[in-house]
Coordinates of C-alpha atoms in Angstrom, one line a residue:
M1 CA -45.4 -43.0 -23.2
K2 CA -43.4 -45.9 -22.2
P3 CA -41.7 -45.7 -18.7
W4 CA -38.2 -46.2 -20.1
R5 CA -38.7 -43.2 -22.4
V6 CA -39.7 -41.0 -19.5
V7 CA -36.7 -42.1 -17.6
A8 CA -34.4 -41.4 -20.6
I9 CA -35.9 -37.9 -21.0
V10 CA -35.4 -37.2 -17.3
C11 CA -31.8 -38.4 -17.5
L12 CA -31.1 -36.4 -20.6
C13 CA -32.5 -33.2 -19.0
A14 CA -30.5 -33.9 -15.8
A15 CA -27.4 -34.4 -17.9
V16 CA -28.0 -31.1 -19.7
L17 CA -28.6 -29.3 -16.5
V18 CA -25.4 -30.8 -14.9
G19 CA -23.5 -29.9 -18.1
V20 CA -24.7 -26.3 -18.1
S21 CA -23.9 -26.0 -14.4
L22 CA -20.5 -27.5 -14.9
V23 CA -19.7 -25.0 -17.7
R24 CA -20.9 -22.1 -15.6
W25 CA -18.7 -23.4 -12.8
L26 CA -15.7 -23.7 -15.0
R27 CA -16.3 -20.5 -17.0
P28 CA -18.1 -18.0 -14.7
M29 CA -17.3 -14.9 -16.8
D30 CA -17.2 -14.2 -20.5
L31 CA -13.6 -13.6 -21.6
E32 CA -14.3 -11.3 -24.6
K33 CA -16.6 -9.1 -22.5
E34 CA -14.0 -8.8 -19.8
R35 CA -11.3 -8.0 -22.4
A36 CA -13.4 -5.3 -23.9
A37 CA -14.0 -3.7 -20.4
A38 CA -10.3 -4.0 -19.7
R39 CA -9.4 -2.2 -22.9
A40 CA -11.9 0.6 -22.1
A41 CA -10.2 1.0 -18.7
G42 CA -6.8 1.3 -20.4
L43 CA -5.4 -2.0 -19.3
P44 CA -2.7 -3.4 -21.7
L45 CA -3.4 -6.9 -22.9
T46 CA -0.2 -7.5 -24.8
P47 CA 3.4 -6.1 -24.5
A48 CA 2.8 -4.1 -27.7
D49 CA 0.1 -2.1 -25.8
F50 CA 2.6 -1.1 -23.1
P51 CA 6.1 -0.2 -24.4
L52 CA 8.9 0.1 -21.9
P53 CA 11.0 3.3 -21.5
Q54 CA 13.8 3.7 -24.0
Y55 CA 16.5 6.4 -24.0
P56 CA 19.5 7.3 -26.3
P57 CA 22.8 5.8 -25.0
S58 CA 24.0 9.2 -23.6
Q59 CA 20.9 9.4 -21.4
D60 CA 20.5 5.8 -20.4
A61 CA 21.5 4.9 -16.9
T62 CA 21.1 1.2 -17.3
P63 CA 24.8 0.5 -18.1
D64 CA 25.8 2.5 -15.1
W65 CA 23.6 0.5 -12.7
T66 CA 24.9 -2.7 -14.3
A67 CA 28.5 -1.6 -13.7
L68 CA 27.7 -0.5 -10.1
G69 CA 26.5 -4.0 -9.1
P70 CA 30.0 -5.5 -8.3
Q71 CA 31.2 -2.1 -7.1
L72 CA 28.5 -1.8 -4.5
T73 CA 28.9 -5.5 -3.5
A74 CA 32.6 -4.8 -3.0
A75 CA 31.8 -1.7 -0.9
G76 CA 29.5 -3.7 1.3
D77 CA 32.2 -6.3 1.9
S78 CA 34.9 -3.7 2.8
P79 CA 36.0 -3.3 6.4
A80 CA 35.0 0.4 6.4
W81 CA 31.4 -0.4 5.3
Q82 CA 31.2 -3.1 8.0
A83 CA 32.4 -0.6 10.6
V84 CA 29.7 1.8 9.6
D85 CA 27.1 -1.0 9.2
D86 CA 27.8 -2.1 12.8
A87 CA 26.7 1.4 13.8
E88 CA 23.3 0.9 12.0
V89 CA 23.8 2.0 8.3
D90 CA 20.0 2.7 8.2
G91 CA 20.3 5.0 11.2
V92 CA 22.8 7.8 12.0
P93 CA 26.3 6.7 12.6
P94 CA 27.3 8.3 15.9
A95 CA 30.2 10.7 16.1
S96 CA 32.5 7.9 17.3
S97 CA 32.1 6.3 13.8
N98 CA 33.2 9.4 11.9
A99 CA 36.6 8.0 11.2
A100 CA 35.1 4.8 9.6
L101 CA 32.5 6.9 7.8
F102 CA 35.1 9.2 6.2
R103 CA 37.3 6.3 5.3
L104 CA 34.4 4.6 3.6
I105 CA 33.5 7.6 1.5
S106 CA 37.2 8.2 0.6
A107 CA 37.6 4.5 -0.4
E108 CA 34.4 4.5 -2.5
R109 CA 35.0 7.8 -4.3
K110 CA 35.0 6.1 -7.7
T111 CA 31.8 4.2 -6.9
L112 CA 30.1 7.4 -5.7
D113 CA 31.2 9.3 -8.8
R114 CA 29.6 6.6 -11.0
L115 CA 26.5 6.7 -8.8
H116 CA 26.2 10.4 -9.4
V117 CA 26.5 9.9 -13.1
A118 CA 23.8 7.3 -13.1
A119 CA 21.5 9.3 -10.9
N120 CA 21.8 12.4 -13.1
K121 CA 20.8 10.7 -16.3
P122 CA 17.1 11.1 -17.4
G123 CA 16.2 7.4 -17.0
R124 CA 16.7 3.7 -17.7
S125 CA 16.1 1.9 -20.9
L126 CA 14.2 -1.3 -20.0
D127 CA 14.3 -4.3 -22.2
R128 CA 12.8 -7.3 -20.4
G129 CA 10.0 -9.7 -20.7
W130 CA 6.8 -9.8 -18.6
G131 CA 6.8 -13.4 -17.4
P132 CA 7.0 -14.6 -13.8
D133 CA 10.7 -15.5 -14.2
V134 CA 11.7 -11.8 -14.8
L135 CA 14.4 -10.7 -12.3
F136 CA 15.0 -7.1 -11.1
P137 CA 18.7 -7.2 -9.8
E138 CA 19.1 -3.4 -10.3
F139 CA 16.6 -2.7 -7.5
A140 CA 18.9 -4.1 -4.8
R141 CA 21.8 -2.1 -6.3
M142 CA 19.7 1.1 -6.1
R143 CA 18.7 0.6 -2.5
E144 CA 22.4 0.0 -1.6
A145 CA 23.3 3.1 -3.6
A146 CA 20.8 5.1 -1.7
K147 CA 22.3 4.0 1.6
L148 CA 25.8 4.9 0.4
L149 CA 24.6 8.3 -0.9
R150 CA 23.0 8.9 2.5
L151 CA 26.3 8.3 4.2
E152 CA 28.2 10.5 1.7
S153 CA 25.7 13.3 2.4
L154 CA 26.1 12.9 6.2
A155 CA 29.9 13.0 5.8
M156 CA 29.6 16.3 3.8
A157 CA 27.5 17.8 6.5
R158 CA 30.0 16.8 9.2
Q159 CA 32.7 18.4 7.1
G160 CA 30.8 21.7 7.5
H161 CA 28.7 21.8 4.3
P162 CA 25.2 20.9 5.4
V163 CA 23.4 22.9 2.6
E164 CA 25.5 21.2 -0.1
A165 CA 24.8 17.9 1.7
I166 CA 21.1 18.3 1.4
R167 CA 21.5 19.1 -2.3
N168 CA 23.6 16.0 -2.6
Q169 CA 21.1 13.9 -0.7
A170 CA 18.4 15.0 -3.2
L171 CA 20.1 12.7 -5.8
G172 CA 18.2 10.0 -3.9
F173 CA 15.0 11.4 -5.4
R174 CA 16.4 10.9 -8.9
I175 CA 17.3 7.3 -8.0
A176 CA 13.8 6.7 -6.7
K177 CA 12.4 8.1 -10.0
Q178 CA 14.5 5.7 -12.0
A179 CA 13.3 2.8 -9.9
D180 CA 9.7 3.7 -10.3
E181 CA 10.2 4.1 -14.0
D182 CA 9.8 0.3 -14.2
P183 CA 6.0 0.2 -14.6
I184 CA 5.3 -2.5 -12.1
L185 CA 4.4 -2.4 -8.4
I186 CA 7.9 -3.5 -7.2
G187 CA 9.4 -0.5 -9.0
Y188 CA 6.9 1.8 -7.3
L189 CA 7.6 0.2 -3.8
V190 CA 11.4 0.3 -4.3
G191 CA 11.1 4.0 -5.4
V192 CA 9.1 4.8 -2.2
A193 CA 11.7 2.9 -0.1
I194 CA 14.6 4.8 -1.7
E195 CA 12.8 8.1 -1.2
N196 CA 12.3 7.2 2.5
I197 CA 16.1 6.6 2.8
S198 CA 16.7 10.0 1.2
L199 CA 14.2 11.8 3.5
S200 CA 15.7 10.1 6.5
G201 CA 19.2 11.3 5.4
M202 CA 17.9 14.9 5.2
G203 CA 16.5 14.4 8.7
D204 CA 19.9 13.3 10.0
I205 CA 21.5 16.4 8.5
V206 CA 19.0 19.0 9.8
R207 CA 19.0 17.5 13.3
E208 CA 22.8 18.1 13.5
N209 CA 22.6 21.4 11.6
P210 CA 19.3 23.1 12.7
T211 CA 19.6 26.3 10.7
P212 CA 17.2 28.3 8.5
A213 CA 19.5 27.7 5.5
V214 CA 19.3 23.9 5.9
A215 CA 15.5 24.0 6.4
A216 CA 15.2 26.1 3.2
A217 CA 17.4 23.7 1.3
I218 CA 15.1 20.8 2.4
H219 CA 12.0 22.7 1.2
S220 CA 13.7 23.4 -2.1
A221 CA 14.9 19.9 -2.6
I222 CA 11.5 18.4 -2.0
A223 CA 9.6 20.9 -4.1
Q224 CA 12.0 20.5 -7.1
G225 CA 12.9 16.9 -7.0
A226 CA 10.5 14.7 -5.0
P227 CA 9.2 11.9 -7.2
K228 CA 5.7 11.9 -8.6
Y229 CA 4.5 8.3 -8.5
D230 CA 1.9 7.0 -11.0
I231 CA 0.4 3.9 -9.3
V232 CA -2.3 3.6 -12.1
R233 CA 0.5 3.1 -14.6
D234 CA 2.2 0.6 -12.3
L235 CA -1.0 -1.3 -11.8
K236 CA -1.4 -1.6 -15.6
G237 CA 2.1 -3.0 -15.8
E238 CA 1.3 -5.4 -13.0
A239 CA -1.8 -6.5 -14.9
L240 CA 0.3 -7.2 -18.0
G241 CA 2.8 -9.2 -16.1
S242 CA 0.0 -11.3 -14.5
L243 CA -1.7 -11.9 -17.9
T244 CA 1.6 -13.1 -19.2
A245 CA 1.8 -15.6 -16.4
I246 CA -1.7 -16.8 -16.9
H247 CA -1.0 -17.4 -20.6
M248 CA 1.8 -19.7 -19.5
I249 CA -0.6 -22.1 -17.7
G250 CA -0.3 -25.3 -19.6
S251 CA -0.8 -27.8 -16.8
P252 CA -2.1 -28.1 -13.2
A253 CA 1.6 -28.1 -12.1
A254 CA 2.1 -24.7 -13.7
A255 CA -1.0 -23.4 -12.0
R256 CA 0.2 -24.6 -8.6
M257 CA 3.7 -23.1 -9.3
L258 CA 2.3 -19.7 -10.1
S259 CA -0.3 -19.7 -7.3
G260 CA 2.5 -20.3 -4.8
D261 CA 1.5 -23.8 -3.9
S262 CA 4.6 -25.4 -5.3
S263 CA 8.1 -25.1 -3.8
N264 CA 9.8 -26.3 -7.0
Y265 CA 10.0 -23.5 -9.6
D266 CA 10.8 -25.0 -13.0
P267 CA 10.7 -22.6 -16.0
A268 CA 10.4 -25.6 -18.4
V269 CA 6.9 -26.3 -16.9
L270 CA 5.7 -22.9 -17.9
K271 CA 6.8 -23.3 -21.5
R272 CA 4.6 -26.3 -22.2
R273 CA 1.8 -25.7 -24.6
P274 CA -1.6 -26.0 -22.9
S275 CA -4.1 -28.6 -24.0
A276 CA -7.5 -27.6 -25.3
F277 CA -9.1 -28.6 -22.0
M278 CA -6.6 -26.5 -19.9
R279 CA -7.3 -23.5 -22.1
F280 CA -11.1 -24.0 -21.7
A281 CA -11.2 -24.9 -18.0
L282 CA -8.4 -22.9 -16.4
Q283 CA -6.4 -20.5 -18.6
E284 CA -9.2 -18.5 -20.4
P285 CA -11.6 -18.4 -17.4
G286 CA -8.7 -17.5 -15.1
E287 CA -7.9 -14.6 -17.4
A288 CA -11.5 -13.4 -17.5
V289 CA -11.8 -13.4 -13.6
Y290 CA -8.5 -11.6 -13.3
L291 CA -9.4 -8.9 -15.8
H292 CA -12.8 -8.4 -14.2
Y293 CA -11.3 -7.5 -10.8
M294 CA -8.2 -5.8 -12.1
T295 CA -10.4 -3.5 -14.2
K296 CA -12.2 -2.5 -11.1
Q297 CA -8.9 -2.0 -9.3
I298 CA -7.7 0.4 -12.0
Q299 CA -11.0 2.3 -11.9
A300 CA -10.8 2.6 -8.1
A301 CA -7.2 3.9 -8.3
T302 CA -8.2 6.9 -10.4
L303 CA -10.6 8.2 -7.7
P304 CA -9.8 10.8 -5.1
R305 CA -8.3 9.4 -1.9
G306 CA -11.4 9.2 0.2
Q307 CA -13.5 7.7 -2.6
R308 CA -10.7 5.4 -3.5
E309 CA -10.5 3.9 0.0
R310 CA -14.2 3.2 0.1
A311 CA -14.1 1.6 -3.4
L312 CA -11.1 -0.5 -2.5
E313 CA -12.8 -1.7 0.7
A314 CA -15.8 -2.8 -1.2
L315 CA -13.7 -4.5 -3.9
A316 CA -11.7 -6.3 -1.2
K317 CA -14.9 -7.8 0.2
E318 CA -16.1 -8.7 -3.3
Q319 CA -12.9 -10.5 -4.3
S320 CA -12.5 -12.3 -1.0
F321 CA -12.8 -15.5 -2.9
S322 CA -11.0 -18.8 -2.8
A323 CA -10.4 -21.7 -5.2
R324 CA -13.5 -23.3 -3.7
R325 CA -15.6 -21.2 -6.1
G326 CA -14.0 -22.9 -9.0
P327 CA -10.8 -23.5 -10.9
A328 CA -11.1 -20.1 -12.6
Y329 CA -10.4 -18.4 -9.3
I330 CA -7.2 -20.4 -8.5
L331 CA -4.8 -18.0 -10.2
P332 CA -6.6 -14.7 -9.5
S333 CA -6.7 -15.5 -5.8
A334 CA -2.9 -15.6 -5.9
L335 CA -2.3 -12.8 -8.5
L336 CA -4.8 -10.3 -7.1
P337 CA -3.1 -9.3 -3.8
A338 CA -4.4 -6.6 -1.6
F339 CA -3.2 -3.5 -3.2
S340 CA -4.4 -1.2 -0.4
R341 CA -1.0 -1.4 1.3
A342 CA 0.7 -0.2 -1.9
Y343 CA -1.5 2.9 -1.9
Q344 CA -0.7 3.4 1.8
H345 CA 3.1 3.5 1.0
G346 CA 2.6 6.3 -1.5
D347 CA 0.3 8.3 0.9
E348 CA 2.9 7.9 3.7
A349 CA 5.7 9.2 1.4
L350 CA 3.7 12.4 0.8
A351 CA 3.1 12.8 4.5
R352 CA 6.7 12.1 5.3
R353 CA 7.8 15.0 3.1
V354 CA 5.6 17.6 4.8
V355 CA 6.4 16.2 8.3
L356 CA 10.2 16.5 7.5
M357 CA 9.8 20.1 6.2
A358 CA 7.8 21.1 9.3
G359 CA 10.3 19.4 11.6
A360 CA 13.1 21.3 9.9
D361 CA 11.2 24.6 10.3
V362 CA 10.8 23.9 14.0
L363 CA 14.5 23.3 14.5
A364 CA 15.3 26.5 12.5
Y365 CA 12.8 28.4 14.7
R366 CA 14.7 27.2 17.8
T367 CA 18.0 28.3 16.4
V368 CA 16.6 31.8 15.7
H369 CA 14.4 32.4 18.7
G370 CA 16.3 30.3 21.3
A371 CA 13.3 28.0 22.2
F372 CA 10.9 25.6 20.4
P373 CA 7.6 27.1 19.5
D374 CA 4.5 26.3 21.6
A375 CA 2.4 25.7 18.4
L376 CA 3.5 24.4 15.0
T377 CA 1.9 27.4 13.3
Q378 CA 4.6 29.7 14.8
A379 CA 7.3 27.9 12.9
A380 CA 5.5 26.3 9.9
A381 CA 2.2 28.2 9.3
S382 CA 1.5 26.4 6.0
A383 CA 2.3 22.8 7.2
R384 CA -0.8 20.7 6.3
E385 CA -1.7 17.1 5.6
P386 CA -1.2 16.5 1.9
F387 CA -4.7 15.0 1.4
T388 CA -7.1 16.5 4.0
G389 CA -5.6 19.9 4.4
K390 CA -5.7 19.4 8.2
P391 CA -2.9 20.8 10.4
L392 CA -0.1 18.4 11.2
G393 CA 0.1 17.1 14.8
Y394 CA 2.7 18.7 17.1
R395 CA 3.7 17.8 20.6
R396 CA 6.4 19.1 22.9
T397 CA 8.5 16.6 24.7
K398 CA 10.9 17.0 27.7
D399 CA 13.9 17.6 25.4
G400 CA 12.4 18.4 22.1
F401 CA 9.3 17.8 20.0
V402 CA 7.4 15.5 17.7
V403 CA 5.8 16.5 14.4
Y404 CA 3.4 13.8 13.2
S405 CA 0.9 13.0 10.5
V406 CA -2.7 12.1 11.3
I407 CA -3.8 10.7 8.0
A408 CA -3.3 7.1 9.0
G409 CA -5.6 7.2 12.1
A410 CA -6.9 9.5 14.7
Q411 CA -5.6 7.3 17.6
F412 CA -2.0 8.4 17.2
D413 CA -1.1 11.5 19.2
G414 CA 2.7 11.6 18.8
R415 CA 3.4 9.5 21.9
P416 CA 5.3 6.3 22.2
G417 CA 3.3 3.1 22.3
K418 CA 1.5 0.6 20.1
D419 CA -0.4 3.4 18.3
A420 CA 2.9 4.7 16.9
K421 CA 3.4 1.6 14.8
G422 CA 3.3 2.4 11.1
Q423 CA 2.8 6.2 11.7
V424 CA 4.7 9.0 10.1
Y425 CA 6.5 11.4 12.4
F426 CA 9.7 13.5 12.9
S427 CA 11.2 13.5 16.4
Y428 CA 13.9 15.5 18.0
P429 CA 16.1 14.2 19.5
I430 CA 16.1 11.0 17.5
A431 CA 13.8 8.4 19.0
S432 CA 11.5 5.6 17.9
L433 CA 8.0 6.1 19.2
N434 CA 7.3 2.5 18.4
P435 CA 9.0 0.3 21.2
M436 CA 8.8 -2.7 18.9
L437 CA 11.4 -1.2 16.5
M438 CA 14.2 0.2 18.6
R439 CA 15.2 2.0 21.8
P440 CA 15.7 5.8 21.8
R441 CA 19.2 6.7 20.8
P442 CA 21.1 9.9 21.8
L443 CA 21.6 12.5 19.2
P444 CA 25.2 12.1 17.7
R445 CA 27.5 15.0 18.3
R446 CA 28.9 16.7 15.3
R447 CA 32.6 16.3 14.7
L448 CA 34.4 18.0 11.8
M449 CA 37.0 16.0 9.8
P450 CA 40.4 17.7 9.7
A451 CA 41.3 19.3 6.4
G452 CA 43.0 17.1 3.9
K453 CA 41.6 13.8 5.3
M454 CA 38.8 13.4 2.8
P455 CA 38.4 14.3 -0.9
T456 CA 35.9 17.2 -1.5
P457 CA 32.7 15.7 -2.9
A458 CA 31.6 16.6 -6.4
P459 CA 29.2 19.5 -6.6
M460 CA 25.6 19.0 -7.5
P461 CA 24.7 19.9 -11.1
G462 CA 23.5 23.5 -11.4
G463 CA 24.6 24.3 -7.9
P464 CA 27.5 26.4 -6.5
P465 CA 30.9 24.7 -6.1
I466 CA 31.4 23.0 -2.7
P467 CA 34.1 24.9 -0.7
A468 CA 37.1 22.9 0.5
A469 CA 36.8 21.3 3.9
P470 CA 37.9 23.6 6.7

């Protein structure tokens, strides 16, 4: 064989080898295979696979939240709100702020009435797209509403109606449910945040009113109204939103924009039709890689807590990839965040419920017996970690006690310090065990508002009427 033919054959074989390697580098996974696996795991691939909630007009809270937007904004700009906000609206306004607190609630009576109507409706009708430019303005309104509701409930308690105040504060659970009704992770996280505001509000009330009746009202409110989160459903919505974004990739500029590498967000760029090469080299392989790892994420989410943590840890190591592995990994590396923190938020919410109930029981025990119990079992015999069934932690302090959860790590023992960061606990008196957050604050003294100074709040649905202020 002539030498030039040998050289030609070698070059041809090398070109084929390079071409196959290039295709494998550009398209590391089979798209149809990954789509089939995703469908089997229940992932929606199109909006038709995942309809959004819809309610009849009389049961739809969406118009109420739309109307509450400017009302809550105006409330936040009012002098009364600013006066309370200066006293830490996320904390407990001290007794010296009672006048400003009561003025705020009186001034915002119409807003609160509309808020009650919205919270008591079954849900929100959602009619939005799934692209990266979808906005969620109602979530900010819901968080502000939860803060205002917390202040209203505290005002009710300081008027002498702590049990009714707990029942009123439980409306925050309904707002949290409505936030989580949006099947995407931000809805879940906002729902958990609103629940935390509501639980903190109940903690404020029971610290100032440590009676068995208030403790029983907290138990009842949590048992009957605490949200039941469905993170598997929210992950499916997250997957659909990311797939919609991937399908918008029509150019390298769009890829950079969605991966967070571009500071200029231009929706017009996302509307350009992709070329055949872009579909072949970036869009379709990016979808395949994303579906591959998201399917595993959904499968891990359905496991019991211990198995789920181990599966997620293994998955995090497996998907610790970067764009250096190929263009197909550019988008998934940005759209597949670490979901472990999202699970942790839900776990902490469940722990925060049992810790609050146990703390309320300890305060009620002191009211009845004249002293705090030496062991938590004396006041709350059934208090257990929601996942492991282990007893909650309990430690006496100089002036009170700390009830704490141990699910997040065995290092925390209910004492101030760096190990307290991110832990779940209920302290009396009010104090932050994490010095990075805030200094301990004295417990505010209860002051009753004179009769006739503040309108009587509306009663909770199904509950007894609220008596007039004394």
